[in-house]
Coordinates of C-alpha atoms and ligand atoms in Angstrom, one line a residue:
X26 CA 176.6 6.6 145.8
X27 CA 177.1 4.5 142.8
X28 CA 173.6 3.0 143.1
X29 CA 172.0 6.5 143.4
X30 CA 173.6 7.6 140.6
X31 CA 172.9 4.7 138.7
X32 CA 169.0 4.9 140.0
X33 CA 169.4 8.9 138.8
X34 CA 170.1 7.7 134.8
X35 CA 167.6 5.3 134.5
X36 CA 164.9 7.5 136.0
X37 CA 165.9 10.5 133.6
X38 CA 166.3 7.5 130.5
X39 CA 162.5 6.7 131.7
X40 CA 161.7 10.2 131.3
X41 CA 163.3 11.3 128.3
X42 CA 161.6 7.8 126.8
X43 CA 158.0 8.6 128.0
X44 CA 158.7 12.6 126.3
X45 CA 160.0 11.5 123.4
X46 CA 156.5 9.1 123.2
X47 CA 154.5 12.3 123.7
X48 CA 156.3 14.3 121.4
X49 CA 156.4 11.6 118.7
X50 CA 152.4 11.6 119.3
X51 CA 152.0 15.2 118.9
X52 CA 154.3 15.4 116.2
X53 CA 152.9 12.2 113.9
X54 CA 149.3 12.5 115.2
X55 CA 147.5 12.8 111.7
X56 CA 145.8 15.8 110.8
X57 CA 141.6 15.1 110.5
X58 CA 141.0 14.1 106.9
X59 CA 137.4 13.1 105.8
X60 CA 137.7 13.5 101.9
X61 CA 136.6 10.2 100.2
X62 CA 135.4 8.4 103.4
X63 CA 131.5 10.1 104.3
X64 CA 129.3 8.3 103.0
X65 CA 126.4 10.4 102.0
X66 CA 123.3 8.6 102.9
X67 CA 121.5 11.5 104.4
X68 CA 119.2 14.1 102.7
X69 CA 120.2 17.7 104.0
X70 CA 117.9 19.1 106.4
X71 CA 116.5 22.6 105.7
X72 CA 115.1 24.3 108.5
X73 CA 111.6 24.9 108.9
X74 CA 110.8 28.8 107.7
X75 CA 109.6 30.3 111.2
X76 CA 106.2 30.6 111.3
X77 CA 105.0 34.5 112.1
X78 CA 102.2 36.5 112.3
X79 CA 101.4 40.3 111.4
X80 CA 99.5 41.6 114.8
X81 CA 97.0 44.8 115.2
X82 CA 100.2 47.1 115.2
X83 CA 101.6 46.1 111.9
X84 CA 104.1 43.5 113.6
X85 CA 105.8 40.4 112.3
X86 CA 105.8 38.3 115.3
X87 CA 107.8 35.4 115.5
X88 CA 108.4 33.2 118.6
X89 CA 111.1 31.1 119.8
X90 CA 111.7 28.6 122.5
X91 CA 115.4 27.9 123.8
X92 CA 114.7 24.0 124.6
X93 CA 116.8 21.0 125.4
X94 CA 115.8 17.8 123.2
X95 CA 117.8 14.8 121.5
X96 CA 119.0 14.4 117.8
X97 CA 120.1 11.7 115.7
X98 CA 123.2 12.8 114.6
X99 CA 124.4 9.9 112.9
X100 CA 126.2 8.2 115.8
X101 CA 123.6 5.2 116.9
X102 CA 122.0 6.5 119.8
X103 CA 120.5 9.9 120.1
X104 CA 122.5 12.8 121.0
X105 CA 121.4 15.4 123.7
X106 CA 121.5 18.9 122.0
X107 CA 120.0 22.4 122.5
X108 CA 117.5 24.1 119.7
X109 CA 115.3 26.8 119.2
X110 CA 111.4 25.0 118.8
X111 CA 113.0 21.8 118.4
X112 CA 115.6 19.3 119.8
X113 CA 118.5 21.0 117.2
X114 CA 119.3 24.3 115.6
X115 CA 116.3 27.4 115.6
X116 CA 114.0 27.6 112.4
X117 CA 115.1 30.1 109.6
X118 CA 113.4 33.7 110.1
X119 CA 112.8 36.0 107.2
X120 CA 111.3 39.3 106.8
X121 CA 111.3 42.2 104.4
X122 CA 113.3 45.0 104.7
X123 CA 110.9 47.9 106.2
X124 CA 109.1 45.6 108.3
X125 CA 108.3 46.3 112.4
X126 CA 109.2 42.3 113.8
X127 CA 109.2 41.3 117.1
X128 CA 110.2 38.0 118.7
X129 CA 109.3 36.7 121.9
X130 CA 111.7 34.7 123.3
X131 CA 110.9 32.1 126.0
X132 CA 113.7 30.3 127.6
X133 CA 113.1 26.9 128.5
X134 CA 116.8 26.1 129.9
X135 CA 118.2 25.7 133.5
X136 CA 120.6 28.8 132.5
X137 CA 120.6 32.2 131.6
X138 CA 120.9 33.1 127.5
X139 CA 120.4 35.6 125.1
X140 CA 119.7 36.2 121.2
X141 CA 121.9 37.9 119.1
X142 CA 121.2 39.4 115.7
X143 CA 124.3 38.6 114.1
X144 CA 124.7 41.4 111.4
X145 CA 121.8 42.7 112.2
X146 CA 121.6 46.8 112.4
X147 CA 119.4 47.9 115.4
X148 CA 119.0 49.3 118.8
X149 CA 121.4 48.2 121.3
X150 CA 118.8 47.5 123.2
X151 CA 117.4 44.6 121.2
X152 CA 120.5 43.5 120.2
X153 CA 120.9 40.4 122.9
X154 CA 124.2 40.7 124.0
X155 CA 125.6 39.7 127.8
X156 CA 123.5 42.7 129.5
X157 CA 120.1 41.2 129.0
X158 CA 120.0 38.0 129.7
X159 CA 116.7 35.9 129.7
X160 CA 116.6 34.1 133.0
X161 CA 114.9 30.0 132.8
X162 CA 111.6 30.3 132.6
X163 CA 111.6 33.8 131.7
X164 CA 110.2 35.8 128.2
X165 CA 112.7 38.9 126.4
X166 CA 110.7 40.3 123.2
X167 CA 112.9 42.6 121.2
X168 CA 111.8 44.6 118.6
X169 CA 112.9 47.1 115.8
X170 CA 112.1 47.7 112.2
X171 CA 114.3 45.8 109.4
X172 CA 116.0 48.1 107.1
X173 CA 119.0 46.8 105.6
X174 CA 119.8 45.1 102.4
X175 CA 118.8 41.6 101.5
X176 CA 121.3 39.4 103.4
X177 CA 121.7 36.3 104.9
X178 CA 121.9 37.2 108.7
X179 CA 121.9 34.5 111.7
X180 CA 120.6 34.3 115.4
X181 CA 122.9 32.4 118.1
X182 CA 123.0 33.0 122.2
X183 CA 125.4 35.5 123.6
X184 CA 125.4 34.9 127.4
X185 CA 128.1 36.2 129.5
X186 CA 131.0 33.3 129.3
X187 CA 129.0 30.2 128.2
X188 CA 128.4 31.2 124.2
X189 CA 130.7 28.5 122.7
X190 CA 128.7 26.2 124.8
X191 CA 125.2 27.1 123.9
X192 CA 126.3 27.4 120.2
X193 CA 127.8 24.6 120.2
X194 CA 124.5 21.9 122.0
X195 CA 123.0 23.6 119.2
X196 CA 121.8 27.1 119.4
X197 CA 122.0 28.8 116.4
X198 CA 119.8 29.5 113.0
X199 CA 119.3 32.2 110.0
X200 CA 118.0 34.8 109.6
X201 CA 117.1 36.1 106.2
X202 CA 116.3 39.8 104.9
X203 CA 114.5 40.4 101.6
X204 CA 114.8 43.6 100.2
X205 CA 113.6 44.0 95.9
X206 CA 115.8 46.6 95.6
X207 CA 119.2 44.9 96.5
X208 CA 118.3 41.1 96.0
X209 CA 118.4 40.8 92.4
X210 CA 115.3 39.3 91.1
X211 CA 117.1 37.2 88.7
X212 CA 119.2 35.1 90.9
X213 CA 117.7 31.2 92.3
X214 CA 115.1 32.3 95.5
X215 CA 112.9 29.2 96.0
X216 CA 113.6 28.3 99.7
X217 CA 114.9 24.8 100.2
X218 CA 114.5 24.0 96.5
X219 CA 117.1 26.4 94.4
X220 CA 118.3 28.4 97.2
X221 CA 119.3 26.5 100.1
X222 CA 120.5 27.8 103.8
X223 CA 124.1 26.0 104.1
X224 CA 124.6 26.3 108.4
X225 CA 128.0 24.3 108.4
X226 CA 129.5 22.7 111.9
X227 CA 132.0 20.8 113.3
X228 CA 131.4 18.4 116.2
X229 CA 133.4 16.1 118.7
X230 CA 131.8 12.8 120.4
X231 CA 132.1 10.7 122.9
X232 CA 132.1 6.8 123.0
X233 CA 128.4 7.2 124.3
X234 CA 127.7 9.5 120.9
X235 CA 127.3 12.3 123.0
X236 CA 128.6 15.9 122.3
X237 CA 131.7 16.0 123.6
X238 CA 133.1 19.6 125.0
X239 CA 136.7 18.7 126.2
X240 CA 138.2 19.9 123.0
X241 CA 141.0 18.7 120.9
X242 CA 145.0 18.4 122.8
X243 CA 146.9 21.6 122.2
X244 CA 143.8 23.7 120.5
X245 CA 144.1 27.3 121.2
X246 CA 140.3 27.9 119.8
X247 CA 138.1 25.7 122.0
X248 CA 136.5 22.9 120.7
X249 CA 137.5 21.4 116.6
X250 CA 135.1 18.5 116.0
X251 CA 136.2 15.8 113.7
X252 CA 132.6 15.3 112.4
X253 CA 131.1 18.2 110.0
X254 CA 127.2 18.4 110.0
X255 CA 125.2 20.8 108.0
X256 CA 121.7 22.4 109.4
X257 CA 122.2 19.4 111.8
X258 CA 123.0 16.3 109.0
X259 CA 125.3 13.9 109.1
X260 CA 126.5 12.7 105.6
X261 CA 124.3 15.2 103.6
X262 CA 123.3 15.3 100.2
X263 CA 121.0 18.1 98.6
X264 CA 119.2 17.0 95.4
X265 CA 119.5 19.6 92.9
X266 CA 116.6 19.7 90.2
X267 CA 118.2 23.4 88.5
X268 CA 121.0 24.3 86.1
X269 CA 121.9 27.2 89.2
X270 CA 121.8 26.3 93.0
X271 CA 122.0 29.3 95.1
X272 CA 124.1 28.6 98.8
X273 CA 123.9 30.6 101.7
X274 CA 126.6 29.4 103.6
X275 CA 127.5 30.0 107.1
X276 CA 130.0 28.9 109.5
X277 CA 128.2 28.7 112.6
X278 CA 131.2 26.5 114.2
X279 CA 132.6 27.8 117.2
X280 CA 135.8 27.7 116.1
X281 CA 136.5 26.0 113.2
X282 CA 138.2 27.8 110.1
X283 CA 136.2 26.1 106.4
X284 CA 138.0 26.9 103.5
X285 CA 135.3 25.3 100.7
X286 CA 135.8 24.1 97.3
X287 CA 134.3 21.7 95.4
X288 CA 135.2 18.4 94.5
X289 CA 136.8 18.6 90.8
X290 CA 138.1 22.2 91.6
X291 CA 135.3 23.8 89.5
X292 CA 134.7 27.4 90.1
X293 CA 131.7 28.6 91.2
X294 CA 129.9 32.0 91.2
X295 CA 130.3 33.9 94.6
X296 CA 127.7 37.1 94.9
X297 CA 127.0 37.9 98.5
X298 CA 128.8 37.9 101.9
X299 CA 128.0 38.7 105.5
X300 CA 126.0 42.2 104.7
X301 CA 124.4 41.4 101.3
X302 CA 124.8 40.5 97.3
X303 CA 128.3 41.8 95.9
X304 CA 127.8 44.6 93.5
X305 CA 129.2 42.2 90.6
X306 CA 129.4 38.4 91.1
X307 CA 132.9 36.7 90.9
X308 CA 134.4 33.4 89.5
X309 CA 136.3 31.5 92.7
X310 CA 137.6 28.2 93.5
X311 CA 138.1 28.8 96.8
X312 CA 136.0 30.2 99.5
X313 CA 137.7 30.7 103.6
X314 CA 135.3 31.6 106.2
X315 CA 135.8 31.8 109.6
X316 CA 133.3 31.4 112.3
X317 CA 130.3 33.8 112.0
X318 CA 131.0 34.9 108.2
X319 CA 128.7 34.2 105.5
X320 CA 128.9 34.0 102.0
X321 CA 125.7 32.9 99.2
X322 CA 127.1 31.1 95.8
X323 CA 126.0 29.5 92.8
X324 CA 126.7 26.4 91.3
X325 CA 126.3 25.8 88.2
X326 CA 125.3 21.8 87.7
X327 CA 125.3 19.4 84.8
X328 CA 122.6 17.2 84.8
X329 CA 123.0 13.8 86.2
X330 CA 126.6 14.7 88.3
X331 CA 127.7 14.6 91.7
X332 CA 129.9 16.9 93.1
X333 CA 131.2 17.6 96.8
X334 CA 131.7 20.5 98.4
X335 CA 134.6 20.1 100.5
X336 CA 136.7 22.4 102.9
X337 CA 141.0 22.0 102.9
X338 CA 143.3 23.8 104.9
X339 CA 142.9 27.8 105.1
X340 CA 145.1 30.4 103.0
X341 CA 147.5 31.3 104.7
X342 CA 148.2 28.1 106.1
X343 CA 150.1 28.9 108.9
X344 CA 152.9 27.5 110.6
X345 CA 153.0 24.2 112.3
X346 CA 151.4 24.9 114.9
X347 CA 148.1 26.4 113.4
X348 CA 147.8 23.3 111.5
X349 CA 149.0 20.8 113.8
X350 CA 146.9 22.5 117.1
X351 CA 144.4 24.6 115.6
X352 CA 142.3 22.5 112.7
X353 CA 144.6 24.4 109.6
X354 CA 146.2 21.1 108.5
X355 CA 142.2 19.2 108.5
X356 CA 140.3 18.4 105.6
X357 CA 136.6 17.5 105.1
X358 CA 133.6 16.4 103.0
X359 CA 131.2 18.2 104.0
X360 CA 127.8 18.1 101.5
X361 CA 127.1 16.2 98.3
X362 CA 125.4 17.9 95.5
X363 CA 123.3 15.5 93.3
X364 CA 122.4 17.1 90.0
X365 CA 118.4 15.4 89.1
X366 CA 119.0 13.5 85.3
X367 CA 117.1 16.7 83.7
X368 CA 117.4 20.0 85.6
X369 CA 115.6 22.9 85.5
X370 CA 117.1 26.1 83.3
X371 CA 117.9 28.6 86.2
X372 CA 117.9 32.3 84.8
X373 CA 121.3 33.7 84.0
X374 CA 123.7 35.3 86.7
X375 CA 122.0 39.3 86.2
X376 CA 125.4 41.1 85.3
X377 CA 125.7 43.7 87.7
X378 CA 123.6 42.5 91.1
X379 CA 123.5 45.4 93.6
X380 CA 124.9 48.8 94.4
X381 CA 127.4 48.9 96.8
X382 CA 128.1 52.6 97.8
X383 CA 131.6 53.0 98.7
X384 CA 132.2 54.9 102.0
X385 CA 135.1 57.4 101.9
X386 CA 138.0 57.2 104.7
X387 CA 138.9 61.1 103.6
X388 CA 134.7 61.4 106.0
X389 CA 135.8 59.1 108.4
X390 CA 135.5 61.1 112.0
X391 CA 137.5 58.7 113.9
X392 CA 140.6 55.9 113.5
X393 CA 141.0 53.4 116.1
X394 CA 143.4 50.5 116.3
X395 CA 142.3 47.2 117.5
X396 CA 144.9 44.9 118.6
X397 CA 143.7 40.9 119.1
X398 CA 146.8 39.3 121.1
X399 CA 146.1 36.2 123.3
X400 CA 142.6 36.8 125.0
X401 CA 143.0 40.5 125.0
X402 CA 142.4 43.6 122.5
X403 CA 144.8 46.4 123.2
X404 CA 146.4 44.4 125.5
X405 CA 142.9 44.3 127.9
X406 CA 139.8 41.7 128.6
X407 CA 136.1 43.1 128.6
X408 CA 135.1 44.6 131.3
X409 CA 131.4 45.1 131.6
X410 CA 132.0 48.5 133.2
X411 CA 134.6 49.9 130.9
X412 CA 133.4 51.5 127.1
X413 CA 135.9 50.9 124.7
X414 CA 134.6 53.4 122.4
X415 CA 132.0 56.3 122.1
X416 CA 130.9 56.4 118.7
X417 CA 128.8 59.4 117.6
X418 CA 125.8 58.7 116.0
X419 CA 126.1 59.9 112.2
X420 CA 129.4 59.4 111.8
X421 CA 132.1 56.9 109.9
X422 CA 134.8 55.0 111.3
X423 CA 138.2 53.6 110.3
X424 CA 139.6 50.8 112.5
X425 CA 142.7 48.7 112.2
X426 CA 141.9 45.6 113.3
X427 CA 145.1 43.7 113.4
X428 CA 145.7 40.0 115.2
X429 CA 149.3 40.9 117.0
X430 CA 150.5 36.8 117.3
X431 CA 150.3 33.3 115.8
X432 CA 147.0 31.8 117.1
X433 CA 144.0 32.6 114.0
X434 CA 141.1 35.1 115.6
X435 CA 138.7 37.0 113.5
X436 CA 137.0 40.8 114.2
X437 CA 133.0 40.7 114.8
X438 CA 131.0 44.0 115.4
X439 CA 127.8 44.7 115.9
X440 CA 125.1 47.0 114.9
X441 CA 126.9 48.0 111.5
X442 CA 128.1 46.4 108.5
X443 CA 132.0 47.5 107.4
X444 CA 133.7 47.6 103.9
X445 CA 137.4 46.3 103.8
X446 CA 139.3 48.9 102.8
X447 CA 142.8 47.3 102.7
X448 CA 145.2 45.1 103.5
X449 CA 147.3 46.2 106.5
X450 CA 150.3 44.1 105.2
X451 CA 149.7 45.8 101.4
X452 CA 148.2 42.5 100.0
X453 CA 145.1 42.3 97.1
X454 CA 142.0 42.2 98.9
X455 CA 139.9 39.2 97.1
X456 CA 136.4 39.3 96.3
X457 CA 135.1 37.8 99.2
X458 CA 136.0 41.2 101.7
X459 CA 134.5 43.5 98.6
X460 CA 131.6 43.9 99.5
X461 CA 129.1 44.9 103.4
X462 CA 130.7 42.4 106.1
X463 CA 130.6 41.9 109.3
X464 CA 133.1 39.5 110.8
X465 CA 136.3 39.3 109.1
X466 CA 139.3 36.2 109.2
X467 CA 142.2 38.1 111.1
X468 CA 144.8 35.0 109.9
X469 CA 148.0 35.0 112.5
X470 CA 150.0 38.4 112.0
X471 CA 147.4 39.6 109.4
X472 CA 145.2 41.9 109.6
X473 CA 142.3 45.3 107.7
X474 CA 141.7 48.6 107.3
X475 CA 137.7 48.4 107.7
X476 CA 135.4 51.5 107.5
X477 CA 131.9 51.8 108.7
X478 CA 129.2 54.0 109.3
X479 CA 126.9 54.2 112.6
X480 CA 123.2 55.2 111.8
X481 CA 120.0 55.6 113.5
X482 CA 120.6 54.4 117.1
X483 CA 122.1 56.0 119.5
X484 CA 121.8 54.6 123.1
X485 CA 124.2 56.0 126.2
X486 CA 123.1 53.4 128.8
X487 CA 123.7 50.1 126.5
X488 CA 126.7 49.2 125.0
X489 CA 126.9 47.2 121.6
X490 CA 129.6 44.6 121.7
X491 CA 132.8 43.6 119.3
X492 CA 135.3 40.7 119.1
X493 CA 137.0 37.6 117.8
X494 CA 134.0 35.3 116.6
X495 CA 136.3 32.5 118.0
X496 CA 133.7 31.6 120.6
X497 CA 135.9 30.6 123.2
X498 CA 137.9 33.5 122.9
X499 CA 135.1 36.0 123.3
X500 CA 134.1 34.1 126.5
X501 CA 137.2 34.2 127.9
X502 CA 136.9 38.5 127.6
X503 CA 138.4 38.8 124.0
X504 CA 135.7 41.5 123.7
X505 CA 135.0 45.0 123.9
X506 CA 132.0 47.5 123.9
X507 CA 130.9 50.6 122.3
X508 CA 128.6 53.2 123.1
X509 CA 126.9 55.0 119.9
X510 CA 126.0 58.6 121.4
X511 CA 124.1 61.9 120.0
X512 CA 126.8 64.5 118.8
X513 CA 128.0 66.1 122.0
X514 CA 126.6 63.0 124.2
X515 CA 128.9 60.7 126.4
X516 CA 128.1 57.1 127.6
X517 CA 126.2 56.6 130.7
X518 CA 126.3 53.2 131.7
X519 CA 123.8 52.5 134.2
X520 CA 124.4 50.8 137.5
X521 CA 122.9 47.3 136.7
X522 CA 125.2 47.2 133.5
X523 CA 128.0 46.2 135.8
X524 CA 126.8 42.7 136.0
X525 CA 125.7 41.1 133.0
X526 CA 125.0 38.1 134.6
Ligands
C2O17 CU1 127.8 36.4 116.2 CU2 128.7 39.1 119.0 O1 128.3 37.7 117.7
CU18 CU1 127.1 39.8 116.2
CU19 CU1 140.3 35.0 118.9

């Protein structure tokens, strides 16, 4: 009796010993921190501008591959990724507002994908979400006439269940809309010289220097990479011959949460986000975005300096957890900026840069309430059979889109771009949610007021999709679908619709 007893202590003194190890691991486990230690000995890619081609209907037509290739990605032996008409990342599209463009998309993988025209206002139809996928081997050529304001949009896969993957081996790249009327003449527009396409990621490897997709202990996000690369670069530096370098940022992580700044905490000059320029540019020193968001700066460089952009933990920062678990205790280096020893005068920062028309909640035909908890919205999962919403065409909207727990998600919708209206906890909203955007931070226990207005398209048989750019999240159902219809109309969804593939 003794003896078992005895043999009963030492086993629970084993296991309280190999906890306590564990815990003391979790606990002391430091936070990623690359500030001061990347040595930047790499010039930025910038990604080819697609070529395109106007055909005997007036068409733009671009074409993209979905192919499987190898990269150097800084690691000493290549590393297999995915890429639109190369081994990495897709080229950078660009068209006028007004245009007809058509792509033709050929996929050269073993598995099924799609493209999605992230902020992109169009038929639902063309839009590339999980009802159409492209089978291997097989061609999908949306098309539909631009006619939005000049923006910096982007293009990623949207396949039912596997987009954090297919975003993450590489699949993503911009896609920019010029419009004379709302993209300011004066401001830096010299592709890859004065106004530069920022696509920021983070990535994991293996010992091999391969991609790694098992994901960080504890995350509640998918994968956080401890490596940040930008348009594919390891350790980049962008030589800057002007007094003004114009950014387009975007976080086209799957998860990850940037909050950028620059090195000597000097401000910079923030005029567009998701949906186009601000009406007015604004001073900041700090800049959040979460996966999918955008945002286009200027900074303003001395000649001769260096200067890093660099991201730190998010505002708010969370509890322990969220920076512990979830990247928000990290920090990074992510891009150098090296100012040529005489720089070119850039024009000065036009005062007022585009109109902005309010919409007015006292017109808005409809409030909904959008609860992100766990994996669900309103406490349910997509269902490819189940419209979350009938939207009639010609009409505005006013959701609350609130996150309901402690784990960071973020609201994405398609086919419009939304105007923040408020706060729902009764905090300022800052200068980066004042202006046309189309995926928006939803911090733990935060959340907006958004408005927005659905034009042009209406469509009973296909649904247009929202939810939490958190790519993981939105594979594991955190997702929903509208249905824009004519006034009087109701949704339709037709029979192969139940099975997106
Ligand atoms: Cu960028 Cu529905 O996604
Ligand atoms: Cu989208
Ligand atoms: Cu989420």
């Amino acid at each position: 009796m003794r003896k078992w007893l005895f043999r009963g202590l030492l086993l629970l003194l084993v296991l309280g010993v190999v906890g306590a190890g564990v815990g003391v691991w979790v606990l002391t486990r430091p936070t990623i921190d690359t500030v001061g230690r990347v040595t930047f000995d790499r010039e930025v890619a910038v990604p080819p501008l697609a070529a395109s081609r106007v055909d005997g209907a007036g068409r733009r037509v671009f074409d993209l591959r979905t192919q499987a290739g190898e990269s150097d990605l800084g690691r000493g032996e290549p590393t297999a990724t995915w890429g639109y008409n190369g081994a990495h990342l897709g080229p950078t599209l660009r068209a006028k507002r007004g245009e007809q463009v058509i792509v033709n998309i050929t996929n050269q993988l073993g598995e099924d994908t799609t493209v999605h025209w992230h902020g992109m206002h169009l038929p639902a139809r063309m839009d590339g979400g999980p009802h159409h996928p492209i089978r291997p081997g097989a061609t999908f050529a949306p098309q539909w006439r631009v006619d939005q304001p000049a923006a910096t949009l982007w293009y990623h896969p949207h396949p039912h269940e596997r987009t954090e993957m297919q975003v993450y081996r590489g699949l993503a790249g911009m896609f920019l809309i010029d419009d004379p009327a709302t993209g300011a003449a004066g401001l830096p527009h010299e592709y890859g010289v004065d106004d530069v396409p920022v696509m920021v990621q983070d990535k994991a490897f293996d010992d091999d220097g391969q991609l790694s997709e098992t994901g960080r202990f504890g995350s509640e996000i998918g994968i956080l990479g401890d490596s940040v690369l930008v348009n594919g670069t390891p350790g980049p530096y962008l030589d800057v011959t002007t007094s003004l370098v114009r950014l387009r940022l975007l976080n086209a992580s799957t998860a990850r949460i940037f909050n950028f700044a620059l090195s000597d905490g000097r401000p910079f000059t923030l005029i567009g986000t998701d949906g186009g320029l601000l009406d007015r540019p604004h001073q900041v020193q700090r800049l959040p975005l979460s996966t999918g968001e955008r945002a286009e700066v200027l900074v303003a460089m001395r000649p001769g300096e260096r200067v890093v952009l660099r991201s730190g933990p998010p505002a708010p920062e969370g509890d322990f957890a969220m920076r512990r678990f979830q990247g928000g205790g990290d920090r990074f280096d992510v891009l150098e900026l090296r100012a040529a020893a005489t720089l070119k005068d850039s024009s000065a920062v036009p005062a007022k840069l585009a109109d902005v028309p309010r919409l007015d909640p006292a017109t808005a035909a409809e409030h909904r309430e959008m609860e992100f908890s766990t994996r669900d919205i309103n406490g349910r999962r997509m269902s490819h059979d189940r419209v979350d919403a009938v939207v009639t065409r010609d009409t505005t909207e006013v959701w609350t889109v609130v996150n309901g727990h402690g784990t960071p998600h973020s609201f994405h919708i398609h086919d419009v771009q939304f105007q923040v209206l408020e706060r729902t906890d009764g905090g300022p909203v800052p200068p980066l949610l004042s202006g046309w955007k189309d995926t928006v931070y939803l911090p733990p226990h935060e959340g907006y007021k958004v408005i927005m207005r659905f034009t042009e398209f209406a469509d009973p048989a296909t649904p247009y999709m929202f939810h939490c750019h958190v790519l993981r999240h939105e594979d594991e159902g955190m997702m929903g679908q509208f249905v824009v219809v004519e006034p009087g109309g109701s949704p339709r969804l037709s029979a192969h619709h139940g099975h997106g593939g």
